[in-house]
Amino acid sequence: MENAVNQLILAICLIAIPILIMVLIDSAQNKKHKPKDHFSKTLVHVGGHPYIPTDAVIDFDIIDNKVYLIHGANNYKEEILPQNIKRCEVKNEQEITYDLTIPRMLVLGPLALADKKRNVRDNFYLFLSYEIKGVEVNCLFKGLDNIYDIQSQVTRLKIETAQTEETTT
Protein backbone atom coordinates (compact mmCIF):
# COMPACT_ATOMS: atom_id res chain seq x y z
CA MET A 1 0.00 0.00 0.00
CA GLU A 2 2.80 2.39 0.94
CA ASN A 3 4.54 1.57 -2.35
CA ALA A 4 1.36 2.44 -4.31
CA VAL A 5 1.07 5.79 -2.52
CA ASN A 6 4.71 6.60 -3.30
CA GLN A 7 4.16 5.70 -6.96
CA LEU A 8 1.04 7.88 -7.09
CA ILE A 9 2.91 10.85 -5.58
CA LEU A 10 5.77 10.30 -8.02
CA ALA A 11 3.36 10.13 -10.98
CA ILE A 12 1.60 13.32 -9.88
CA CYS A 13 4.95 15.10 -9.53
CA LEU A 14 6.13 13.90 -12.94
CA ILE A 15 2.93 15.21 -14.54
CA ALA A 16 2.39 18.37 -12.48
CA ILE A 17 5.93 19.77 -12.56
CA PRO A 18 6.27 19.85 -16.39
CA ILE A 19 2.77 21.36 -16.70
CA LEU A 20 3.66 24.02 -14.13
CA ILE A 21 6.92 24.79 -15.96
CA MET A 22 5.09 25.08 -19.30
CA VAL A 23 2.51 27.45 -17.79
CA LEU A 24 5.23 29.64 -16.27
CA ILE A 25 7.21 29.76 -19.54
CA ASP A 26 4.08 30.58 -21.55
CA SER A 27 3.16 33.35 -19.12
CA ALA A 28 6.66 34.84 -19.31
CA GLN A 29 6.62 34.73 -23.12
CA ASN A 30 3.23 36.46 -23.27
CA LYS A 31 4.52 39.27 -21.08
CA LYS A 32 7.69 39.53 -23.14
CA HIS A 33 5.90 39.62 -26.51
CA LYS A 34 2.92 41.66 -25.41
CA PRO A 35 2.92 44.70 -27.71
CA LYS A 36 3.28 48.03 -25.98
CA ASP A 37 1.28 51.03 -27.04
CA HIS A 38 3.30 51.43 -30.23
CA PHE A 39 2.43 52.98 -33.58
CA SER A 40 4.84 53.48 -36.46
CA LYS A 41 4.74 54.90 -40.00
CA THR A 42 7.49 55.62 -42.50
CA LEU A 43 7.41 59.10 -44.03
CA VAL A 44 9.55 61.24 -46.32
CA HIS A 45 10.50 64.69 -45.06
CA VAL A 46 9.40 67.30 -47.61
CA GLY A 47 10.60 70.29 -45.63
CA GLY A 48 10.38 72.46 -42.56
CA HIS A 49 12.35 70.50 -39.98
CA PRO A 50 15.64 72.18 -39.07
CA TYR A 51 17.59 68.97 -38.39
CA ILE A 52 16.21 66.53 -40.95
CA PRO A 53 17.33 66.87 -44.59
CA THR A 54 14.77 67.23 -47.38
CA ASP A 55 13.74 63.89 -48.92
CA ALA A 56 15.06 61.99 -45.90
CA VAL A 57 13.14 58.88 -44.88
CA ILE A 58 12.03 59.06 -41.26
CA ASP A 59 10.04 56.94 -38.85
CA PHE A 60 7.08 58.59 -37.14
CA ASP A 61 6.59 56.57 -33.95
CA ILE A 62 4.26 56.82 -30.99
CA ILE A 63 5.73 54.95 -28.05
CA ASP A 64 4.68 55.23 -24.41
CA ASN A 65 2.49 58.31 -25.04
CA LYS A 66 5.20 60.29 -26.82
CA VAL A 67 5.76 61.05 -30.49
CA TYR A 68 9.20 60.38 -31.95
CA LEU A 69 10.66 61.55 -35.24
CA ILE A 70 13.55 59.23 -36.04
CA HIS A 71 16.00 59.76 -38.89
CA GLY A 72 18.25 56.72 -38.77
CA ALA A 73 20.78 57.91 -41.34
CA ASN A 74 22.16 60.59 -39.02
CA ASN A 75 21.05 58.98 -35.72
CA TYR A 76 18.61 61.82 -35.05
CA LYS A 77 15.74 61.13 -32.65
CA GLU A 78 13.37 63.83 -31.47
CA GLU A 79 10.83 63.34 -28.69
CA ILE A 80 7.63 65.40 -28.89
CA LEU A 81 5.23 65.56 -25.96
CA PRO A 82 1.54 65.49 -26.92
CA GLN A 83 0.80 68.80 -25.22
CA ASN A 84 3.41 70.48 -27.47
CA ILE A 85 1.68 69.41 -30.70
CA LYS A 86 -0.24 72.37 -32.12
CA ARG A 87 -1.53 70.90 -35.39
CA CYS A 88 -1.47 67.53 -37.07
CA GLU A 89 -3.26 67.40 -40.41
CA VAL A 90 -3.24 64.90 -43.21
CA LYS A 91 -4.04 66.09 -46.70
CA ASN A 92 -3.90 64.41 -50.03
CA GLU A 93 -2.27 66.02 -53.04
CA GLN A 94 -5.61 67.13 -54.44
CA GLU A 95 -6.35 69.04 -51.24
CA ILE A 96 -2.97 70.76 -51.34
CA THR A 97 -2.97 71.66 -55.03
CA TYR A 98 -6.10 73.24 -56.43
CA ASP A 99 -7.99 71.47 -59.20
CA LEU A 100 -8.48 74.77 -61.01
CA THR A 101 -5.34 76.80 -61.60
CA ILE A 102 -4.96 80.21 -63.21
CA PRO A 103 -3.02 78.86 -66.24
CA ARG A 104 -5.78 76.33 -66.92
CA MET A 105 -8.40 79.06 -66.67
CA LEU A 106 -6.41 81.22 -69.14
CA VAL A 107 -5.91 78.38 -71.62
CA LEU A 108 -9.29 76.70 -71.42
CA GLY A 109 -11.49 79.58 -70.30
CA PRO A 110 -14.94 78.39 -69.20
CA LEU A 111 -14.07 74.87 -70.35
CA ALA A 112 -11.65 74.64 -67.41
CA LEU A 113 -14.68 74.14 -65.20
CA ALA A 114 -15.66 71.05 -67.18
CA ASP A 115 -12.14 69.64 -67.53
CA LYS A 116 -11.15 68.01 -64.23
CA LYS A 117 -7.53 67.35 -63.40
CA ARG A 118 -6.72 63.65 -63.34
CA ASN A 119 -4.30 62.14 -60.86
CA VAL A 120 -3.00 58.66 -61.44
CA ARG A 121 -1.73 58.22 -57.89
CA ASP A 122 -2.78 60.19 -54.86
CA ASN A 123 -0.01 61.23 -52.49
CA PHE A 124 -0.68 61.91 -48.83
CA TYR A 125 1.02 64.60 -46.76
CA LEU A 126 1.29 65.13 -43.02
CA PHE A 127 1.50 68.70 -41.77
CA LEU A 128 2.89 68.68 -38.22
CA SER A 129 3.22 71.80 -36.12
CA TYR A 130 4.70 71.53 -32.65
CA GLU A 131 6.75 73.46 -30.13
CA ILE A 132 10.19 72.40 -28.99
CA LYS A 133 12.23 74.47 -26.52
CA GLY A 134 9.84 77.39 -27.03
CA VAL A 135 10.25 77.42 -30.82
CA GLU A 136 7.43 76.47 -33.19
CA VAL A 137 8.41 73.92 -35.83
CA ASN A 138 6.23 73.39 -38.92
CA CYS A 139 7.05 70.29 -40.97
CA LEU A 140 5.62 68.65 -44.04
CA PHE A 141 6.03 64.93 -44.62
CA LYS A 142 4.96 62.77 -47.54
CA GLY A 143 3.38 59.44 -46.74
CA LEU A 144 4.37 56.30 -48.55
CA ASP A 145 0.81 55.03 -48.14
CA ASN A 146 -2.46 56.20 -46.60
CA ILE A 147 -1.41 58.07 -43.47
CA TYR A 148 -4.77 59.30 -42.20
CA ASP A 149 -4.33 56.98 -39.22
CA ILE A 150 -1.47 59.19 -37.98
CA GLN A 151 -3.91 62.01 -37.36
CA SER A 152 -6.21 59.62 -35.47
CA GLN A 153 -3.37 58.32 -33.33
CA VAL A 154 -2.10 61.81 -32.47
CA THR A 155 -5.62 62.98 -31.61
CA ARG A 156 -6.14 59.91 -29.41
CA LEU A 157 -2.81 60.54 -27.71
CA LYS A 158 -3.67 64.19 -27.01
CA ILE A 159 -7.11 63.26 -25.59
CA GLU A 160 -5.69 60.55 -23.33
CA THR A 161 -2.91 62.85 -22.14
CA ALA A 162 -5.43 65.60 -21.35
CA GLN A 163 -7.62 63.11 -19.44
CA THR A 164 -4.62 61.91 -17.45
CA GLU A 165 -3.67 65.49 -16.58
CA GLU A 166 -7.27 66.22 -15.48
CA THR A 167 -7.38 63.22 -13.15
CA THR A 168 -4.04 64.05 -11.55
CA THR A 169 -4.98 67.66 -10.76
Tab-separated table of C-alpha atoms in Angstrom:
chain	number	residue	atom	x	y	z
A	1	MET	CA	0.000	0.000	0.000
A	2	GLU	CA	2.802	2.388	0.938
A	3	ASN	CA	4.543	1.567	-2.355
A	4	ALA	CA	1.358	2.437	-4.313
A	5	VAL	CA	1.071	5.795	-2.519
A	6	ASN	CA	4.710	6.596	-3.299
A	7	GLN	CA	4.163	5.699	-6.965
A	8	LEU	CA	1.037	7.875	-7.087
A	9	ILE	CA	2.908	10.845	-5.579
A	10	LEU	CA	5.773	10.300	-8.025
A	11	ALA	CA	3.359	10.126	-10.979
A	12	ILE	CA	1.600	13.319	-9.884
A	13	CYS	CA	4.951	15.102	-9.531
A	14	LEU	CA	6.129	13.901	-12.941
A	15	ILE	CA	2.934	15.209	-14.542
A	16	ALA	CA	2.388	18.374	-12.484
A	17	ILE	CA	5.931	19.775	-12.559
A	18	PRO	CA	6.265	19.850	-16.394
A	19	ILE	CA	2.772	21.355	-16.698
A	20	LEU	CA	3.656	24.023	-14.131
A	21	ILE	CA	6.917	24.788	-15.957
A	22	MET	CA	5.088	25.079	-19.295
A	23	VAL	CA	2.510	27.453	-17.791
A	24	LEU	CA	5.232	29.644	-16.270
A	25	ILE	CA	7.213	29.758	-19.536
A	26	ASP	CA	4.083	30.581	-21.551
A	27	SER	CA	3.161	33.352	-19.117
A	28	ALA	CA	6.664	34.836	-19.311
A	29	GLN	CA	6.623	34.735	-23.123
A	30	ASN	CA	3.230	36.459	-23.273
A	31	LYS	CA	4.516	39.274	-21.075
A	32	LYS	CA	7.695	39.527	-23.136
A	33	HIS	CA	5.904	39.624	-26.506
A	34	LYS	CA	2.921	41.664	-25.413
A	35	PRO	CA	2.916	44.703	-27.709
A	36	LYS	CA	3.277	48.028	-25.984
A	37	ASP	CA	1.279	51.030	-27.036
A	38	HIS	CA	3.296	51.430	-30.232
A	39	PHE	CA	2.430	52.983	-33.580
A	40	SER	CA	4.841	53.483	-36.463
A	41	LYS	CA	4.743	54.898	-40.001
A	42	THR	CA	7.493	55.616	-42.497
A	43	LEU	CA	7.405	59.102	-44.026
A	44	VAL	CA	9.547	61.236	-46.322
A	45	HIS	CA	10.496	64.694	-45.057
A	46	VAL	CA	9.397	67.298	-47.605
A	47	GLY	CA	10.599	70.290	-45.628
A	48	GLY	CA	10.384	72.461	-42.560
A	49	HIS	CA	12.352	70.496	-39.984
A	50	PRO	CA	15.640	72.184	-39.072
A	51	TYR	CA	17.589	68.972	-38.388
A	52	ILE	CA	16.206	66.532	-40.951
A	53	PRO	CA	17.329	66.869	-44.587
A	54	THR	CA	14.774	67.227	-47.379
A	55	ASP	CA	13.741	63.891	-48.923
A	56	ALA	CA	15.064	61.990	-45.897
A	57	VAL	CA	13.144	58.885	-44.883
A	58	ILE	CA	12.027	59.062	-41.258
A	59	ASP	CA	10.040	56.941	-38.849
A	60	PHE	CA	7.077	58.589	-37.138
A	61	ASP	CA	6.589	56.571	-33.950
A	62	ILE	CA	4.259	56.823	-30.986
A	63	ILE	CA	5.729	54.951	-28.046
A	64	ASP	CA	4.676	55.234	-24.406
A	65	ASN	CA	2.490	58.307	-25.040
A	66	LYS	CA	5.197	60.293	-26.816
A	67	VAL	CA	5.761	61.055	-30.489
A	68	TYR	CA	9.196	60.377	-31.949
A	69	LEU	CA	10.665	61.551	-35.241
A	70	ILE	CA	13.554	59.229	-36.041
A	71	HIS	CA	16.003	59.757	-38.887
A	72	GLY	CA	18.245	56.720	-38.766
A	73	ALA	CA	20.784	57.906	-41.340
A	74	ASN	CA	22.160	60.588	-39.020
A	75	ASN	CA	21.053	58.981	-35.721
A	76	TYR	CA	18.605	61.822	-35.045
A	77	LYS	CA	15.739	61.127	-32.648
A	78	GLU	CA	13.369	63.830	-31.472
A	79	GLU	CA	10.830	63.339	-28.690
A	80	ILE	CA	7.627	65.395	-28.889
A	81	LEU	CA	5.234	65.555	-25.956
A	82	PRO	CA	1.536	65.487	-26.924
A	83	GLN	CA	0.805	68.804	-25.218
A	84	ASN	CA	3.407	70.477	-27.468
A	85	ILE	CA	1.677	69.413	-30.697
A	86	LYS	CA	-0.241	72.371	-32.117
A	87	ARG	CA	-1.533	70.895	-35.386
A	88	CYS	CA	-1.475	67.527	-37.075
A	89	GLU	CA	-3.263	67.405	-40.407
A	90	VAL	CA	-3.241	64.897	-43.212
A	91	LYS	CA	-4.043	66.094	-46.701
A	92	ASN	CA	-3.901	64.412	-50.033
A	93	GLU	CA	-2.267	66.015	-53.043
A	94	GLN	CA	-5.608	67.128	-54.441
A	95	GLU	CA	-6.349	69.040	-51.243
A	96	ILE	CA	-2.972	70.759	-51.341
A	97	THR	CA	-2.971	71.658	-55.033
A	98	TYR	CA	-6.098	73.241	-56.434
A	99	ASP	CA	-7.988	71.473	-59.198
A	100	LEU	CA	-8.481	74.768	-61.006
A	101	THR	CA	-5.338	76.796	-61.595
A	102	ILE	CA	-4.960	80.212	-63.208
A	103	PRO	CA	-3.023	78.862	-66.236
A	104	ARG	CA	-5.777	76.333	-66.924
A	105	MET	CA	-8.395	79.065	-66.672
A	106	LEU	CA	-6.415	81.215	-69.138
A	107	VAL	CA	-5.909	78.382	-71.621
A	108	LEU	CA	-9.292	76.698	-71.419
A	109	GLY	CA	-11.493	79.579	-70.304
A	110	PRO	CA	-14.943	78.389	-69.204
A	111	LEU	CA	-14.074	74.867	-70.351
A	112	ALA	CA	-11.647	74.635	-67.411
A	113	LEU	CA	-14.679	74.137	-65.200
A	114	ALA	CA	-15.663	71.055	-67.183
A	115	ASP	CA	-12.140	69.640	-67.528
A	116	LYS	CA	-11.151	68.007	-64.226
A	117	LYS	CA	-7.531	67.350	-63.402
A	118	ARG	CA	-6.719	63.649	-63.343
A	119	ASN	CA	-4.297	62.138	-60.860
A	120	VAL	CA	-2.995	58.657	-61.442
A	121	ARG	CA	-1.727	58.220	-57.894
A	122	ASP	CA	-2.777	60.186	-54.862
A	123	ASN	CA	-0.011	61.232	-52.488
A	124	PHE	CA	-0.675	61.909	-48.827
A	125	TYR	CA	1.022	64.603	-46.759
A	126	LEU	CA	1.286	65.131	-43.018
A	127	PHE	CA	1.504	68.697	-41.766
A	128	LEU	CA	2.885	68.680	-38.225
A	129	SER	CA	3.223	71.803	-36.121
A	130	TYR	CA	4.699	71.533	-32.648
A	131	GLU	CA	6.749	73.462	-30.134
A	132	ILE	CA	10.186	72.399	-28.991
A	133	LYS	CA	12.232	74.466	-26.520
A	134	GLY	CA	9.839	77.391	-27.027
A	135	VAL	CA	10.254	77.416	-30.821
A	136	GLU	CA	7.434	76.470	-33.195
A	137	VAL	CA	8.414	73.920	-35.831
A	138	ASN	CA	6.233	73.387	-38.921
A	139	CYS	CA	7.052	70.289	-40.965
A	140	LEU	CA	5.617	68.655	-44.043
A	141	PHE	CA	6.029	64.932	-44.622
A	142	LYS	CA	4.963	62.771	-47.542
A	143	GLY	CA	3.384	59.438	-46.736
A	144	LEU	CA	4.366	56.303	-48.553
A	145	ASP	CA	0.807	55.030	-48.141
A	146	ASN	CA	-2.456	56.204	-46.603
A	147	ILE	CA	-1.413	58.068	-43.471
A	148	TYR	CA	-4.770	59.300	-42.198
A	149	ASP	CA	-4.333	56.982	-39.220
A	150	ILE	CA	-1.467	59.194	-37.982
A	151	GLN	CA	-3.909	62.014	-37.356
A	152	SER	CA	-6.209	59.623	-35.473
A	153	GLN	CA	-3.367	58.316	-33.326
A	154	VAL	CA	-2.099	61.810	-32.466
A	155	THR	CA	-5.620	62.976	-31.606
A	156	ARG	CA	-6.145	59.907	-29.410
A	157	LEU	CA	-2.810	60.542	-27.715
A	158	LYS	CA	-3.673	64.187	-27.013
A	159	ILE	CA	-7.107	63.258	-25.585
A	160	GLU	CA	-5.690	60.547	-23.331
A	161	THR	CA	-2.910	62.849	-22.138
A	162	ALA	CA	-5.432	65.600	-21.352
A	163	GLN	CA	-7.619	63.109	-19.439
A	164	THR	CA	-4.615	61.906	-17.452
A	165	GLU	CA	-3.673	65.488	-16.582
A	166	GLU	CA	-7.265	66.221	-15.477
A	167	THR	CA	-7.384	63.223	-13.154
A	168	THR	CA	-4.036	64.049	-11.545
A	169	THR	CA	-4.980	67.660	-10.757
